[in-house]
PDB file of C-alpha atoms in Angstrom:
ATOM      1  CA  UNK A   9      -0.493  12.172   4.732  1.00  0.00           C
ATOM      2  CA  UNK A  10      -1.769   8.553   4.538  1.00  0.00           C
ATOM      3  CA  UNK A  11       0.459   6.362   7.279  1.00  0.00           C
ATOM      4  CA  UNK A  12       0.559   2.838   7.734  1.00  0.00           C
ATOM      5  CA  UNK A  13      -1.800   0.928  10.418  1.00  0.00           C
ATOM      6  CA  UNK A  14      -2.499  -2.176  12.491  1.00  0.00           C
ATOM      7  CA  UNK A  15      -4.765  -3.061  14.883  1.00  0.00           C
ATOM      8  CA  UNK A  16      -5.912  -5.834  16.244  1.00  0.00           C
ATOM      9  CA  UNK A  17      -9.622  -6.381  16.287  1.00  0.00           C
ATOM     10  CA  UNK A  18      -9.223 -10.106  17.372  1.00  0.00           C
ATOM     11  CA  UNK A  19      -6.990 -12.196  19.324  1.00  0.00           C
ATOM     12  CA  UNK A  20      -7.549 -15.828  21.007  1.00  0.00           C
ATOM     13  CA  UNK A  21      -5.933 -18.346  22.332  1.00  0.00           C
ATOM     14  CA  UNK A  22      -7.050 -22.706  21.390  1.00  0.00           C
ATOM     15  CA  UNK A  23      -7.959 -25.290  22.939  1.00  0.00           C
ATOM     16  CA  UNK A  24      -4.689 -26.386  21.673  1.00  0.00           C
ATOM     17  CA  UNK A  25      -2.306 -23.004  23.530  1.00  0.00           C
ATOM     18  CA  UNK A  26      -2.523 -21.752  20.135  1.00  0.00           C
ATOM     19  CA  UNK A  27      -2.817 -17.706  19.964  1.00  0.00           C
ATOM     20  CA  UNK A  28      -4.575 -16.765  17.214  1.00  0.00           C
ATOM     21  CA  UNK A  29      -4.818 -13.387  16.251  1.00  0.00           C
ATOM     22  CA  UNK A  30      -6.655 -11.003  13.385  1.00  0.00           C
ATOM     23  CA  UNK A  31      -4.982  -7.273  12.434  1.00  0.00           C
ATOM     24  CA  UNK A  32      -6.721  -4.312  10.721  1.00  0.00           C
ATOM     25  CA  UNK A  33      -4.148  -2.893   8.769  1.00  0.00           C
ATOM     26  CA  UNK A  34      -3.752  -0.462   5.612  1.00  0.00           C
ATOM     27  CA  UNK A  35      -1.032  -0.837   3.703  1.00  0.00           C
ATOM     28  CA  UNK A  36       0.679   1.371   0.851  1.00  0.00           C
ATOM     29  CA  UNK A  37      -1.014  -0.784  -1.798  1.00  0.00           C
ATOM     30  CA  UNK A  38       2.176  -2.126  -3.294  1.00  0.00           C
ATOM     31  CA  UNK A  39       3.438  -3.719  -0.437  1.00  0.00           C
ATOM     32  CA  UNK A  40       1.016  -6.316  -0.959  1.00  0.00           C
ATOM     33  CA  UNK A  41       3.387  -8.725  -2.413  1.00  0.00           C
ATOM     34  CA  UNK A  42       6.148  -8.286   0.246  1.00  0.00           C
ATOM     35  CA  UNK A  43       3.241  -8.857   2.614  1.00  0.00           C
ATOM     36  CA  UNK A  44       1.991 -11.841   0.452  1.00  0.00           C
ATOM     37  CA  UNK A  45       5.692 -14.018   0.468  1.00  0.00           C
ATOM     38  CA  UNK A  46       4.435 -14.673   4.227  1.00  0.00           C
ATOM     39  CA  UNK A  47       2.338 -17.716   3.269  1.00  0.00           C
ATOM     40  CA  UNK A  48       1.444 -18.248   7.206  1.00  0.00           C
ATOM     41  CA  UNK A  49      -0.993 -16.134   6.939  1.00  0.00           C
ATOM     42  CA  UNK A  50      -4.716 -15.734   5.945  1.00  0.00           C
ATOM     43  CA  UNK A  51      -5.531 -12.545   4.846  1.00  0.00           C
ATOM     44  CA  UNK A  52      -8.035 -10.509   2.533  1.00  0.00           C
ATOM     45  CA  UNK A  53      -8.201  -6.808   0.818  1.00  0.00           C
ATOM     46  CA  UNK A  54      -9.584  -4.480  -1.000  1.00  0.00           C
ATOM     47  CA  UNK A  55      -9.948  -4.721  -4.783  1.00  0.00           C
ATOM     48  CA  UNK A  56      -9.048  -1.977  -7.397  1.00  0.00           C
ATOM     49  CA  UNK A  57     -11.633  -4.212  -9.518  1.00  0.00           C
ATOM     50  CA  UNK A  58     -14.402  -3.414  -6.354  1.00  0.00           C
ATOM     51  CA  UNK A  59     -13.794   0.705  -6.151  1.00  0.00           C
ATOM     52  CA  UNK A  60     -15.044   3.226  -8.997  1.00  0.00           C
ATOM     53  CA  UNK A  61     -12.478   4.128 -10.551  1.00  0.00           C
ATOM     54  CA  UNK A  62     -12.995   8.169 -10.105  1.00  0.00           C
ATOM     55  CA  UNK A  63     -13.028   7.397  -6.109  1.00  0.00           C
ATOM     56  CA  UNK A  64      -9.572   5.933  -6.001  1.00  0.00           C
ATOM     57  CA  UNK A  65      -8.673   9.177  -8.577  1.00  0.00           C
ATOM     58  CA  UNK A  66      -9.696  11.446  -6.181  1.00  0.00           C
ATOM     59  CA  UNK A  67      -8.120  10.484  -3.616  1.00  0.00           C
ATOM     60  CA  UNK A  68      -4.345  10.047  -5.115  1.00  0.00           C
ATOM     61  CA  UNK A  69      -5.292  13.592  -6.128  1.00  0.00           C
ATOM     62  CA  UNK A  70      -6.189  14.769  -2.930  1.00  0.00           C
ATOM     63  CA  UNK A  71      -4.164  12.365  -0.827  1.00  0.00           C
ATOM     64  CA  UNK A  72      -1.261   9.896  -2.288  1.00  0.00           C
ATOM     65  CA  UNK A  73       0.424   7.560  -0.603  1.00  0.00           C
ATOM     66  CA  UNK A  74       3.971   8.843  -0.269  1.00  0.00           C
ATOM     67  CA  UNK A  75       7.363   7.293   1.289  1.00  0.00           C
ATOM     68  CA  UNK A  76       7.748   8.454   4.943  1.00  0.00           C
ATOM     69  CA  UNK A  77      11.226   7.707   4.831  1.00  0.00           C
ATOM     70  CA  UNK A  78      13.371   9.046   1.291  1.00  0.00           C
ATOM     71  CA  UNK A  79      15.920   7.021   1.224  1.00  0.00           C
ATOM     72  CA  UNK A  80      19.719   7.538  -1.091  1.00  0.00           C
ATOM     73  CA  UNK A  81      20.566   5.400  -3.770  1.00  0.00           C
ATOM     74  CA  UNK A  82      23.113   2.145  -2.845  1.00  0.00           C
ATOM     75  CA  UNK A  83      23.862  -0.824  -4.404  1.00  0.00           C
ATOM     76  CA  UNK A  84      21.547  -3.940  -1.987  1.00  0.00           C
ATOM     77  CA  UNK A  85      17.717  -3.956  -1.276  1.00  0.00           C
ATOM     78  CA  UNK A  86      17.699  -1.159   1.873  1.00  0.00           C
ATOM     79  CA  UNK A  87      18.509   2.735   1.710  1.00  0.00           C
ATOM     80  CA  UNK A  88      20.963   3.082   4.658  1.00  0.00           C
ATOM     81  CA  UNK A  89      21.088   6.654   4.571  1.00  0.00           C
ATOM     82  CA  UNK A  90      18.158   9.642   4.196  1.00  0.00           C
ATOM     83  CA  UNK A  91      18.367  12.286   1.170  1.00  0.00           C
ATOM     84  CA  UNK A  92      18.702  15.511   2.616  1.00  0.00           C
ATOM     85  CA  UNK A  93      18.056  19.418   1.987  1.00  0.00           C
ATOM     86  CA  UNK A  94      17.714  20.043  -2.287  1.00  0.00           C
ATOM     87  CA  UNK A  95      17.677  16.501  -2.595  1.00  0.00           C
ATOM     88  CA  UNK A  96      14.822  15.828  -0.773  1.00  0.00           C
ATOM     89  CA  UNK A  97      12.931  18.510  -1.523  1.00  0.00           C
ATOM     90  CA  UNK A  98      13.297  17.567  -5.321  1.00  0.00           C
ATOM     91  CA  UNK A  99      12.753  13.634  -4.853  1.00  0.00           C
ATOM     92  CA  UNK A 100       9.550  14.520  -3.214  1.00  0.00           C
ATOM     93  CA  UNK A 101       7.942  16.763  -5.624  1.00  0.00           C
ATOM     94  CA  UNK A 102       9.087  14.722  -8.550  1.00  0.00           C
ATOM     95  CA  UNK A 103       7.178  11.532  -6.363  1.00  0.00           C
ATOM     96  CA  UNK A 104       3.863  14.272  -6.192  1.00  0.00           C
ATOM     97  CA  UNK A 105       4.307  15.606  -9.479  1.00  0.00           C
ATOM     98  CA  UNK A 106       3.839  11.374 -11.024  1.00  0.00           C
ATOM     99  CA  UNK A 107       1.259  10.171  -8.602  1.00  0.00           C
ATOM    100  CA  UNK A 108      -0.648  13.727  -9.891  1.00  0.00           C
ATOM    101  CA  UNK A 109       0.547  12.750 -13.919  1.00  0.00           C
ATOM    102  CA  UNK A 110      -0.752   8.844 -13.218  1.00  0.00           C
ATOM    103  CA  UNK A 111      -4.256  10.895 -12.016  1.00  0.00           C
ATOM    104  CA  UNK A 112      -4.651  12.290 -14.824  1.00  0.00           C
ATOM    105  CA  UNK A 113      -3.508   9.602 -17.643  1.00  0.00           C
ATOM    106  CA  UNK A 114      -6.347   7.450 -15.233  1.00  0.00           C
ATOM    107  CA  UNK A 115      -9.165  10.394 -15.986  1.00  0.00           C
ATOM    108  CA  UNK A 116      -9.113  10.364 -19.671  1.00  0.00           C
ATOM    109  CA  UNK A 117      -8.729   6.710 -19.982  1.00  0.00           C
ATOM    110  CA  UNK A 118     -11.950   5.852 -17.640  1.00  0.00           C
ATOM    111  CA  UNK A 119     -13.468   8.888 -19.576  1.00  0.00           C
ATOM    112  CA  UNK A 120     -12.639   6.362 -23.204  1.00  0.00           C
ATOM    113  CA  UNK A 121     -14.219   4.226 -20.556  1.00  0.00           C
ATOM    114  CA  UNK A 122     -11.283   1.544 -20.548  1.00  0.00           C
ATOM    115  CA  UNK A 123     -12.644  -0.451 -17.783  1.00  0.00           C
ATOM    116  CA  UNK A 124     -11.751  -0.624 -13.495  1.00  0.00           C
ATOM    117  CA  UNK A 125      -9.832  -3.330 -14.379  1.00  0.00           C
ATOM    118  CA  UNK A 126      -6.710  -1.696 -15.516  1.00  0.00           C
ATOM    119  CA  UNK A 127      -7.467   1.379 -15.544  1.00  0.00           C
ATOM    120  CA  UNK A 128      -6.753   1.256 -12.002  1.00  0.00           C
ATOM    121  CA  UNK A 129      -3.456  -0.421 -11.972  1.00  0.00           C
ATOM    122  CA  UNK A 130      -2.056   3.354 -13.351  1.00  0.00           C
ATOM    123  CA  UNK A 131      -2.575   4.614  -9.422  1.00  0.00           C
ATOM    124  CA  UNK A 132      -1.916   1.683  -7.344  1.00  0.00           C
ATOM    125  CA  UNK A 133       0.948   3.029  -6.750  1.00  0.00           C
ATOM    126  CA  UNK A 134      -0.222   5.599  -4.886  1.00  0.00           C
ATOM    127  CA  UNK A 135      -2.737   3.966  -3.357  1.00  0.00           C
ATOM    128  CA  UNK A 136      -3.184   2.388   0.622  1.00  0.00           C
ATOM    129  CA  UNK A 137      -4.919  -1.413   0.656  1.00  0.00           C
ATOM    130  CA  UNK A 138      -7.176  -1.537   3.564  1.00  0.00           C
ATOM    131  CA  UNK A 139      -7.248  -5.249   4.763  1.00  0.00           C
ATOM    132  CA  UNK A 140      -7.178  -7.475   7.251  1.00  0.00           C
ATOM    133  CA  UNK A 141      -4.737 -10.067   8.336  1.00  0.00           C
ATOM    134  CA  UNK A 142      -4.473 -13.148  10.478  1.00  0.00           C
ATOM    135  CA  UNK A 143      -2.667 -16.226  11.572  1.00  0.00           C
ATOM    136  CA  UNK A 144      -0.703 -17.741  14.411  1.00  0.00           C
ATOM    137  CA  UNK A 145       2.818 -17.769  13.720  1.00  0.00           C
ATOM    138  CA  UNK A 146       4.462 -13.765  13.760  1.00  0.00           C
ATOM    139  CA  UNK A 147       8.021 -14.533  14.494  1.00  0.00           C
ATOM    140  CA  UNK A 148       9.252 -14.782  11.192  1.00  0.00           C
ATOM    141  CA  UNK A 149       7.327 -11.405  10.855  1.00  0.00           C
ATOM    142  CA  UNK A 150       8.596  -9.327  12.428  1.00  0.00           C
ATOM    143  CA  UNK A 151      12.250 -11.155  11.995  1.00  0.00           C
TER     144      UNK A 151
END
């Protein structure tokens, strides 16, 4: 199972007392949009355009990103309760099936020669992104 991870790789306090921290992170690719809303960070992630299609497809087939929390739908931006029982089992099966379907479409487009700048976008919901994030103002992010 793909897991979110963060590890501090550099932490220092400058001569003016400002703390600068750099994390090495592994996050689901779709979370990059959320992370990018915090403009106080410097960040760099691996690019879907730089990785050969077959490598991404193999990762998606072998170990696609899947949610660790399966929230029940409700109005608003966040779920407050979990899916359970049969509905949870069906949701997990459909999600896995959608990853395999995306990988199959990815393979077909790869075989006809579509460039990875477009090709790899198909499987991004099931990919992880590796990168580094550096910042000195983390309060809003952790709130």
